[in-house]
Amino acid sequence: MNSIRRSLTRSLSSLRKKPFPIPHPGPLLSQSEPVDEELRAGYNSKDFYPAKPGEVLANRYQILVKVGWGTTSTVWFARDMRGNEDEPEGVVALKIANTNSHIADNERAIEQYIAEKDASHRGLAVLRTSSECFEITGPEGRHVCFAYEPMREPLWLFRRRFHDDMIPLPLIKAYIRILLVGVDYLHTECKTVHTDLKLENIMVSFEDPAVMGDFMNNHFDQPMEYKIDSIGRPVYRRHNDFGPLRQLRNIIPKIVDFGHCARLDCDDDWGMYPIQPDHYRAPEVVLGCGWRMSTDIWNLGVILWDLIEGKELFSQVYDEQGQYQARAHLAEMIALLGPPPQELIKRYRSLLEYQWPQPITTVDYRVYESSNQFFGGPFFDSDGKFLYNNLIPDRNLEATLPSLEEKERENVLSFVRLMLAWHPEERKTARELLEHPFLRLK
């Protein structure tokens, strides 16, 4: 009987998928040349897992090609080796988080919550959550890994597929509608703020599975460039160019990266710490007035300029050294939207002395205890007057949309003013915005 079992086991094992041969190494780069994640501020090579093409993780996923990187992770297309050899091949996007990253632990918990909260809500399909999560051990400790549906590319790269890097307006409207459905689910059902909406965190699906298949096949003939850094870790240069669009059908935008999300389960729950990318930051965040779901709505409103005009709405948020300047950002908000309401300024003044429960330390090891300290306030005096009128540029919101004809510009501005309101409570919700005439497709 035992011999029969051993024979059956060997027979079944022979049918299981085997790892591909380890690909030949690509060209070796100079150790002094910064590659991908090495470009980020506060980079520490020891934080990153030393992934190599051909490596198998969790006895299931074979790493094949690096397609992305971030401040706390790298992303690889990996072959799912589940099933037998005669079954179709599966590919996942495998995100390998930095060692002992608290962001990854938060991401794992929030993604599970999002996926399970209400599976019947149509907005869930717009939020890319992981199909599996597991841990591996590297030289410096544990790494959390997430397996995701592979996506074509983020919106910042997708827009380059079009003439003059401009996505057609009807397509933008369709995508904003889809994204608002996802945001509605995140806000109303999950009571969660994304806090990090930007072009990098909105990705589009493949228009045809053959695009990814051809990309993977071509990669075997063109191995990735790499270097060996000063501690012996291999650093590969990502390959993420899937070529021209073959068609526009079947392309769906999805919101990704939930590592910075904040759950605000109760109506009186407020976030107080700094959030959001610099030029997308909402005024209540800069002023330290507390933020809720409407902060994401501001964020989406600003993104519209990236999509329609191909450039950022706020153009003076950095100084000559590339440092974020909150006072200049507020000055530009005043130029484009008019002065903030006195009610918001009074709330700001009342919280000037508020200190966070725990101080935060930035990548340059500076310690901050309050929003006022972090953003370099104060910004308004006791009479509610802005202290930096000399920074207010001669700009108006109407002139920021030169690519649109007058009627369409009015429609866009009518829509976006409901998102870019100074007072958070005056912004429309995602569900309310879905009813706006701007989003109606002719």
mmCIF file of C-alpha atoms in Angstrom, residues 11-305:
data_model
loop_
_atom_site.group_PDB
_atom_site.id
_atom_site.type_symbol
_atom_site.label_atom_id
_atom_site.label_comp_id
_atom_site.label_asym_id
_atom_site.label_seq_id
_atom_site.Cartn_x
_atom_site.Cartn_y
_atom_site.Cartn_z
ATOM 1 C CA SER A 11 2.977 10.862 -10.485
ATOM 2 C CA LEU A 12 0.971 13.853 -9.231
ATOM 3 C CA SER A 13 4.148 15.759 -8.421
ATOM 4 C CA SER A 14 5.404 15.351 -11.966
ATOM 5 C CA LEU A 15 2.285 17.120 -13.235
ATOM 6 C CA ARG A 16 2.747 20.180 -11.028
ATOM 7 C CA LYS A 17 4.198 23.337 -12.453
ATOM 8 C CA LYS A 18 7.947 23.684 -12.121
ATOM 9 C CA PRO A 19 9.930 26.899 -11.827
ATOM 10 C CA PHE A 20 11.253 28.334 -15.065
ATOM 11 C CA PRO A 21 15.041 28.215 -15.439
ATOM 12 C CA ILE A 22 16.713 31.194 -13.793
ATOM 13 C CA PRO A 23 17.024 33.854 -16.520
ATOM 14 C CA HIS A 24 20.408 35.070 -17.659
ATOM 15 C CA PRO A 25 21.517 38.228 -15.839
ATOM 16 C CA GLY A 26 21.159 41.515 -17.680
ATOM 17 C CA PRO A 27 23.803 44.212 -18.147
ATOM 18 C CA LEU A 28 25.655 45.159 -14.961
ATOM 19 C CA LEU A 29 25.317 48.827 -13.999
ATOM 20 C CA SER A 30 27.878 50.955 -12.207
ATOM 21 C CA GLN A 31 27.652 50.768 -8.430
ATOM 22 C CA SER A 32 27.682 54.577 -8.311
ATOM 23 C CA GLU A 33 24.597 54.938 -10.536
ATOM 24 C CA PRO A 34 21.364 55.372 -8.480
ATOM 25 C CA VAL A 35 18.654 52.914 -9.573
ATOM 26 C CA ASP A 36 14.909 53.127 -8.789
ATOM 27 C CA GLU A 37 14.343 52.951 -5.021
ATOM 28 C CA GLU A 38 17.849 54.284 -4.381
ATOM 29 C CA LEU A 39 16.573 57.686 -5.529
ATOM 30 C CA ARG A 40 14.168 58.134 -2.623
ATOM 31 C CA ALA A 41 14.917 60.313 0.389
ATOM 32 C CA GLY A 42 16.056 58.387 3.442
ATOM 33 C CA TYR A 43 16.871 55.280 1.387
ATOM 34 C CA ASN A 44 18.343 52.346 3.301
ATOM 35 C CA SER A 45 19.234 49.274 1.259
ATOM 36 C CA LYS A 46 18.809 46.980 4.274
ATOM 37 C CA ASP A 47 15.088 47.779 4.395
ATOM 38 C CA PHE A 48 14.448 46.198 0.975
ATOM 39 C CA TYR A 49 14.203 42.494 0.239
ATOM 40 C CA PRO A 50 17.035 41.326 -2.098
ATOM 41 C CA ALA A 51 14.694 39.843 -4.718
ATOM 42 C CA LYS A 52 16.139 38.146 -7.794
ATOM 43 C CA PRO A 53 14.482 37.001 -11.047
ATOM 44 C CA GLY A 54 13.771 33.292 -10.921
ATOM 45 C CA GLU A 55 13.447 33.188 -7.135
ATOM 46 C CA VAL A 56 10.412 31.320 -5.748
ATOM 47 C CA LEU A 57 8.592 32.771 -2.736
ATOM 48 C CA ALA A 58 6.270 30.834 -0.419
ATOM 49 C CA ASN A 59 6.760 27.755 -2.640
ATOM 50 C CA ARG A 60 4.298 29.293 -5.035
ATOM 51 C CA TYR A 61 5.283 32.569 -6.704
ATOM 52 C CA GLN A 62 8.261 32.727 -9.045
ATOM 53 C CA ILE A 63 9.586 36.280 -9.413
ATOM 54 C CA LEU A 64 10.129 37.200 -13.058
ATOM 55 C CA VAL A 65 10.343 40.962 -13.711
ATOM 56 C CA LYS A 66 10.407 44.097 -11.592
ATOM 57 C CA VAL A 67 7.653 46.502 -12.672
ATOM 58 C CA GLY A 68 7.600 49.091 -9.893
ATOM 59 C CA TRP A 69 9.009 50.476 -6.680
ATOM 60 C CA GLY A 70 7.996 52.834 -3.919
ATOM 61 C CA THR A 71 9.369 54.285 -0.727
ATOM 62 C CA THR A 72 8.515 51.135 1.228
ATOM 63 C CA SER A 73 8.389 48.299 -1.331
ATOM 64 C CA THR A 74 9.245 46.873 -4.721
ATOM 65 C CA VAL A 75 6.708 45.308 -7.117
ATOM 66 C CA TRP A 76 7.351 42.319 -9.376
ATOM 67 C CA PHE A 77 5.337 40.324 -11.869
ATOM 68 C CA ALA A 78 5.463 36.759 -10.621
ATOM 69 C CA ARG A 79 4.276 33.444 -11.994
ATOM 70 C CA ASP A 80 1.685 31.657 -9.895
ATOM 71 C CA MET A 81 2.807 28.039 -9.878
ATOM 72 C CA ARG A 82 -0.383 26.608 -8.435
ATOM 73 C CA GLY A 83 -2.073 23.897 -10.430
ATOM 74 C CA ASN A 84 -0.807 21.420 -12.963
ATOM 75 C CA GLU A 85 1.283 21.956 -16.078
ATOM 76 C CA ASP A 86 -1.693 21.568 -18.416
ATOM 77 C CA GLU A 87 -3.576 24.429 -16.694
ATOM 78 C CA PRO A 88 -3.337 28.061 -17.866
ATOM 79 C CA GLU A 89 -0.495 30.144 -16.476
ATOM 80 C CA GLY A 90 -1.350 32.818 -13.922
ATOM 81 C CA VAL A 91 0.567 36.016 -13.198
ATOM 82 C CA VAL A 92 0.278 38.273 -10.159
ATOM 83 C CA ALA A 93 1.782 41.590 -9.199
ATOM 84 C CA LEU A 94 3.775 40.765 -6.090
ATOM 85 C CA LYS A 95 4.442 43.670 -3.745
ATOM 86 C CA ILE A 96 7.292 42.968 -1.344
ATOM 87 C CA ALA A 97 7.190 45.395 1.572
ATOM 88 C CA ASN A 98 10.244 46.620 3.400
ATOM 89 C CA THR A 99 11.367 44.731 6.456
ATOM 90 C CA ASN A 100 9.236 45.187 9.567
ATOM 91 C CA SER A 101 7.208 47.925 7.863
ATOM 92 C CA HIS A 102 4.302 49.113 10.023
ATOM 93 C CA ILE A 103 2.752 50.520 6.849
ATOM 94 C CA ALA A 104 2.517 46.989 5.417
ATOM 95 C CA ASP A 105 0.804 45.728 8.559
ATOM 96 C CA ASN A 106 -1.734 48.549 8.332
ATOM 97 C CA GLU A 107 -2.208 47.840 4.638
ATOM 98 C CA ARG A 108 -2.865 44.153 5.287
ATOM 99 C CA ALA A 109 -5.493 44.931 7.932
ATOM 100 C CA ILE A 110 -7.272 47.665 5.964
ATOM 101 C CA GLU A 111 -7.338 45.673 2.707
ATOM 102 C CA GLN A 112 -8.920 42.721 4.465
ATOM 103 C CA TYR A 113 -11.500 45.040 6.012
ATOM 104 C CA ILE A 114 -12.276 46.688 2.645
ATOM 105 C CA ALA A 115 -12.588 43.342 0.862
ATOM 106 C CA GLU A 116 -14.952 41.880 3.446
ATOM 107 C CA LYS A 117 -17.072 44.896 4.433
ATOM 108 C CA ASP A 118 -19.662 44.632 1.641
ATOM 109 C CA ALA A 119 -18.773 42.350 -1.244
ATOM 110 C CA SER A 120 -22.011 43.302 -3.046
ATOM 111 C CA HIS A 121 -21.118 47.004 -3.401
ATOM 112 C CA ARG A 122 -20.072 47.815 -6.967
ATOM 113 C CA GLY A 123 -17.387 50.168 -5.700
ATOM 114 C CA LEU A 124 -15.361 47.282 -4.290
ATOM 115 C CA ALA A 125 -14.313 46.301 -7.818
ATOM 116 C CA VAL A 126 -12.659 49.734 -8.227
ATOM 117 C CA LEU A 127 -10.392 49.178 -5.197
ATOM 118 C CA ARG A 128 -7.547 46.764 -5.895
ATOM 119 C CA THR A 129 -7.045 44.660 -2.790
ATOM 120 C CA SER A 130 -4.746 41.659 -2.501
ATOM 121 C CA SER A 131 -5.823 38.118 -3.318
ATOM 122 C CA GLU A 132 -3.283 36.728 -0.853
ATOM 123 C CA CYS A 133 -0.926 38.046 1.794
ATOM 124 C CA PHE A 134 2.009 36.176 3.340
ATOM 125 C CA GLU A 135 5.348 36.774 5.020
ATOM 126 C CA ILE A 136 8.891 35.873 4.036
ATOM 127 C CA THR A 137 12.161 36.243 5.887
ATOM 128 C CA GLY A 138 15.068 38.234 4.485
ATOM 129 C CA PRO A 139 18.554 38.973 5.802
ATOM 130 C CA GLU A 140 17.248 41.822 7.987
ATOM 131 C CA GLY A 141 13.912 40.412 9.159
ATOM 132 C CA ARG A 142 10.396 39.733 7.955
ATOM 133 C CA HIS A 143 8.764 41.140 4.822
ATOM 134 C CA VAL A 144 5.017 41.202 4.146
ATOM 135 C CA CYS A 145 4.107 40.236 0.567
ATOM 136 C CA PHE A 146 0.862 41.047 -1.267
ATOM 137 C CA ALA A 147 -0.377 39.265 -4.403
ATOM 138 C CA TYR A 148 -2.474 41.530 -6.637
ATOM 139 C CA GLU A 149 -4.188 41.515 -9.978
ATOM 140 C CA PRO A 150 -1.540 42.753 -12.447
ATOM 141 C CA MET A 151 -2.329 46.172 -13.876
ATOM 142 C CA ARG A 152 -1.050 47.891 -16.992
ATOM 143 C CA GLU A 153 0.325 51.099 -15.537
ATOM 144 C CA PRO A 154 -0.419 54.139 -13.330
ATOM 145 C CA LEU A 155 -2.266 57.119 -14.757
ATOM 146 C CA TRP A 156 0.866 59.269 -15.006
ATOM 147 C CA LEU A 157 2.286 56.779 -17.530
ATOM 148 C CA PHE A 158 -1.044 55.901 -19.161
ATOM 149 C CA ARG A 159 -1.652 59.501 -20.229
ATOM 150 C CA ARG A 160 1.554 59.377 -22.290
ATOM 151 C CA ARG A 161 -0.171 56.915 -24.629
ATOM 152 C CA PHE A 162 -2.201 59.785 -26.067
ATOM 153 C CA HIS A 163 -1.416 62.687 -28.359
ATOM 154 C CA ASP A 164 0.368 65.471 -26.449
ATOM 155 C CA ASP A 165 0.106 63.310 -23.316
ATOM 156 C CA MET A 166 -3.553 64.336 -22.984
ATOM 157 C CA ILE A 167 -6.288 61.803 -22.224
ATOM 158 C CA PRO A 168 -9.468 62.694 -24.196
ATOM 159 C CA LEU A 169 -12.036 64.473 -22.009
ATOM 160 C CA PRO A 170 -14.849 61.902 -22.553
ATOM 161 C CA LEU A 171 -12.484 59.221 -21.288
ATOM 162 C CA ILE A 172 -11.560 61.337 -18.268
ATOM 163 C CA LYS A 173 -15.259 61.735 -17.432
ATOM 164 C CA ALA A 174 -15.809 57.987 -17.652
ATOM 165 C CA TYR A 175 -12.817 57.278 -15.424
ATOM 166 C CA ILE A 176 -13.810 59.890 -12.824
ATOM 167 C CA ARG A 177 -17.275 58.306 -12.643
ATOM 168 C CA ILE A 178 -15.729 54.908 -11.996
ATOM 169 C CA LEU A 179 -13.306 56.265 -9.389
ATOM 170 C CA LEU A 180 -16.089 58.090 -7.538
ATOM 171 C CA VAL A 181 -17.998 54.825 -7.199
ATOM 172 C CA GLY A 182 -14.931 53.316 -5.539
ATOM 173 C CA VAL A 183 -14.438 56.337 -3.286
ATOM 174 C CA ASP A 184 -18.106 56.200 -2.297
ATOM 175 C CA TYR A 185 -17.661 52.611 -1.096
ATOM 176 C CA LEU A 186 -14.469 53.524 0.751
ATOM 177 C CA HIS A 187 -16.096 56.500 2.499
ATOM 178 C CA THR A 188 -19.671 55.393 3.165
ATOM 179 C CA GLU A 189 -19.349 51.671 3.782
ATOM 180 C CA CYS A 190 -15.775 51.382 5.046
ATOM 181 C CA LYS A 191 -15.617 54.783 6.822
ATOM 182 C CA THR A 192 -12.068 55.040 5.520
ATOM 183 C CA VAL A 193 -9.969 57.901 4.116
ATOM 184 C CA HIS A 194 -7.414 56.908 1.489
ATOM 185 C CA THR A 195 -5.191 59.970 2.276
ATOM 186 C CA ASP A 196 -2.766 59.322 -0.624
ATOM 187 C CA LEU A 197 -4.700 59.706 -3.869
ATOM 188 C CA LYS A 198 -2.387 60.637 -6.743
ATOM 189 C CA LEU A 199 -1.672 59.544 -10.310
ATOM 190 C CA GLU A 200 0.743 56.875 -9.058
ATOM 191 C CA ASN A 201 -2.001 55.290 -6.946
ATOM 192 C CA ILE A 202 -4.584 55.082 -9.719
ATOM 193 C CA MET A 203 -3.781 52.303 -12.163
ATOM 194 C CA VAL A 204 -5.492 51.018 -15.299
ATOM 195 C CA SER A 205 -6.157 47.433 -16.289
ATOM 196 C CA PHE A 206 -4.812 45.697 -19.388
ATOM 197 C CA GLU A 207 -6.898 46.191 -22.508
ATOM 198 C CA ASP A 208 -6.053 42.653 -23.664
ATOM 199 C CA PRO A 209 -4.377 39.749 -21.802
ATOM 200 C CA ALA A 210 -2.083 39.372 -24.809
ATOM 201 C CA VAL A 211 -0.377 42.672 -23.888
ATOM 202 C CA MET A 212 0.927 41.232 -20.651
ATOM 203 C CA GLY A 213 1.707 37.883 -22.294
ATOM 204 C CA ASP A 214 3.820 39.539 -24.985
ATOM 205 C CA PHE A 215 5.555 41.686 -22.369
ATOM 206 C CA MET A 216 6.494 38.644 -20.292
ATOM 207 C CA ASN A 217 7.744 36.725 -23.322
ATOM 208 C CA ASN A 218 9.833 39.652 -24.523
ATOM 209 C CA HIS A 219 11.361 40.070 -21.117
ATOM 210 C CA PHE A 220 13.038 36.699 -21.268
ATOM 211 C CA ASP A 221 14.944 37.950 -24.303
ATOM 212 C CA GLN A 222 15.813 41.262 -22.634
ATOM 213 C CA PRO A 223 16.909 40.675 -19.013
ATOM 214 C CA MET A 224 16.790 43.607 -16.607
ATOM 215 C CA GLU A 225 19.771 45.823 -15.979
ATOM 216 C CA TYR A 226 20.999 45.595 -12.409
ATOM 217 C CA LYS A 227 23.731 46.545 -10.007
ATOM 218 C CA ILE A 228 25.177 45.137 -6.807
ATOM 219 C CA ASP A 229 25.106 47.807 -4.146
ATOM 220 C CA SER A 230 27.586 48.454 -1.351
ATOM 221 C CA ILE A 231 26.095 45.806 0.965
ATOM 222 C CA GLY A 232 25.759 43.173 -1.763
ATOM 223 C CA ARG A 233 22.034 43.606 -2.519
ATOM 224 C CA PRO A 234 21.059 43.317 -6.184
ATOM 225 C CA VAL A 235 19.080 46.359 -7.358
ATOM 226 C CA TYR A 236 17.209 45.827 -10.644
ATOM 227 C CA ARG A 237 15.955 48.534 -12.967
ATOM 228 C CA ARG A 238 12.222 48.196 -13.459
ATOM 229 C CA HIS A 239 10.637 47.337 -16.794
ATOM 230 C CA ASN A 240 7.156 48.858 -16.985
ATOM 231 C CA ASP A 241 6.666 49.909 -20.596
ATOM 232 C CA PHE A 242 3.876 47.844 -22.141
ATOM 233 C CA GLY A 243 3.920 49.793 -25.375
ATOM 234 C CA PRO A 244 1.184 51.602 -27.311
ATOM 235 C CA LEU A 245 -2.463 50.951 -26.509
ATOM 236 C CA ARG A 246 -4.026 48.284 -28.706
ATOM 237 C CA GLN A 247 -7.555 49.446 -27.910
ATOM 238 C CA LEU A 248 -9.460 51.520 -25.342
ATOM 239 C CA ARG A 249 -12.071 48.918 -24.546
ATOM 240 C CA ASN A 250 -11.866 46.968 -21.297
ATOM 241 C CA ILE A 251 -9.553 49.500 -19.614
ATOM 242 C CA ILE A 252 -10.745 50.188 -16.075
ATOM 243 C CA PRO A 253 -9.073 52.539 -13.574
ATOM 244 C CA LYS A 254 -8.585 51.246 -10.044
ATOM 245 C CA ILE A 255 -7.435 52.826 -6.806
ATOM 246 C CA VAL A 256 -4.423 51.093 -5.259
ATOM 247 C CA ASP A 257 -2.082 51.334 -2.266
ATOM 248 C CA PHE A 258 -3.997 51.440 1.013
ATOM 249 C CA GLY A 259 -0.990 51.540 3.340
ATOM 250 C CA HIS A 260 -1.714 55.093 4.511
ATOM 251 C CA CYS A 261 -5.484 54.710 4.912
ATOM 252 C CA ALA A 262 -7.203 55.903 8.071
ATOM 253 C CA ARG A 263 -10.431 54.432 9.444
ATOM 254 C CA LEU A 264 -12.778 56.982 11.023
ATOM 255 C CA ASP A 265 -15.595 54.787 12.255
ATOM 256 C CA CYS A 266 -17.424 57.398 14.334
ATOM 257 C CA ASP A 267 -18.801 60.743 13.192
ATOM 258 C CA ASP A 268 -16.662 62.529 15.761
ATOM 259 C CA ASP A 269 -13.427 60.779 14.696
ATOM 260 C CA TRP A 270 -10.948 63.168 13.096
ATOM 261 C CA GLY A 271 -7.461 62.771 11.684
ATOM 262 C CA MET A 272 -4.922 65.337 12.883
ATOM 263 C CA TYR A 273 -1.549 64.219 11.535
ATOM 264 C CA PRO A 274 -0.167 65.430 8.154
ATOM 265 C CA ILE A 275 -1.338 63.397 5.151
ATOM 266 C CA GLN A 276 -1.436 63.600 1.342
ATOM 267 C CA PRO A 277 1.199 64.379 -1.301
ATOM 268 C CA ASP A 278 2.334 67.998 -1.092
ATOM 269 C CA HIS A 279 0.539 69.652 -4.025
ATOM 270 C CA TYR A 280 -2.650 67.599 -3.427
ATOM 271 C CA ARG A 281 -2.857 68.568 0.266
ATOM 272 C CA ALA A 282 -6.175 69.959 1.446
ATOM 273 C CA PRO A 283 -6.297 73.258 3.403
ATOM 274 C CA GLU A 284 -7.640 71.698 6.610
ATOM 275 C CA VAL A 285 -4.581 69.417 6.686
ATOM 276 C CA VAL A 286 -2.149 72.337 6.312
ATOM 277 C CA LEU A 287 -4.025 74.364 8.923
ATOM 278 C CA GLY A 288 -4.213 71.477 11.403
ATOM 279 C CA CYS A 289 -7.998 71.764 11.682
ATOM 280 C CA GLY A 290 -8.659 68.029 11.528
ATOM 281 C CA TRP A 291 -9.679 66.047 8.453
ATOM 282 C CA ARG A 292 -12.218 63.448 7.395
ATOM 283 C CA MET A 293 -13.439 61.814 4.151
ATOM 284 C CA SER A 294 -13.883 65.138 2.354
ATOM 285 C CA THR A 295 -10.092 65.454 2.274
ATOM 286 C CA ASP A 296 -10.039 62.750 -0.423
ATOM 287 C CA ILE A 297 -12.597 64.753 -2.414
ATOM 288 C CA TRP A 298 -10.254 67.770 -2.482
ATOM 289 C CA ASN A 299 -7.499 65.408 -3.583
ATOM 290 C CA LEU A 300 -9.551 64.115 -6.533
ATOM 291 C CA GLY A 301 -10.468 67.650 -7.538
ATOM 292 C CA VAL A 302 -6.804 68.622 -7.835
ATOM 293 C CA ILE A 303 -6.050 65.458 -9.824
ATOM 294 C CA LEU A 304 -8.448 66.667 -12.530
ATOM 295 C CA TRP A 305 -5.848 69.240 -13.624
#
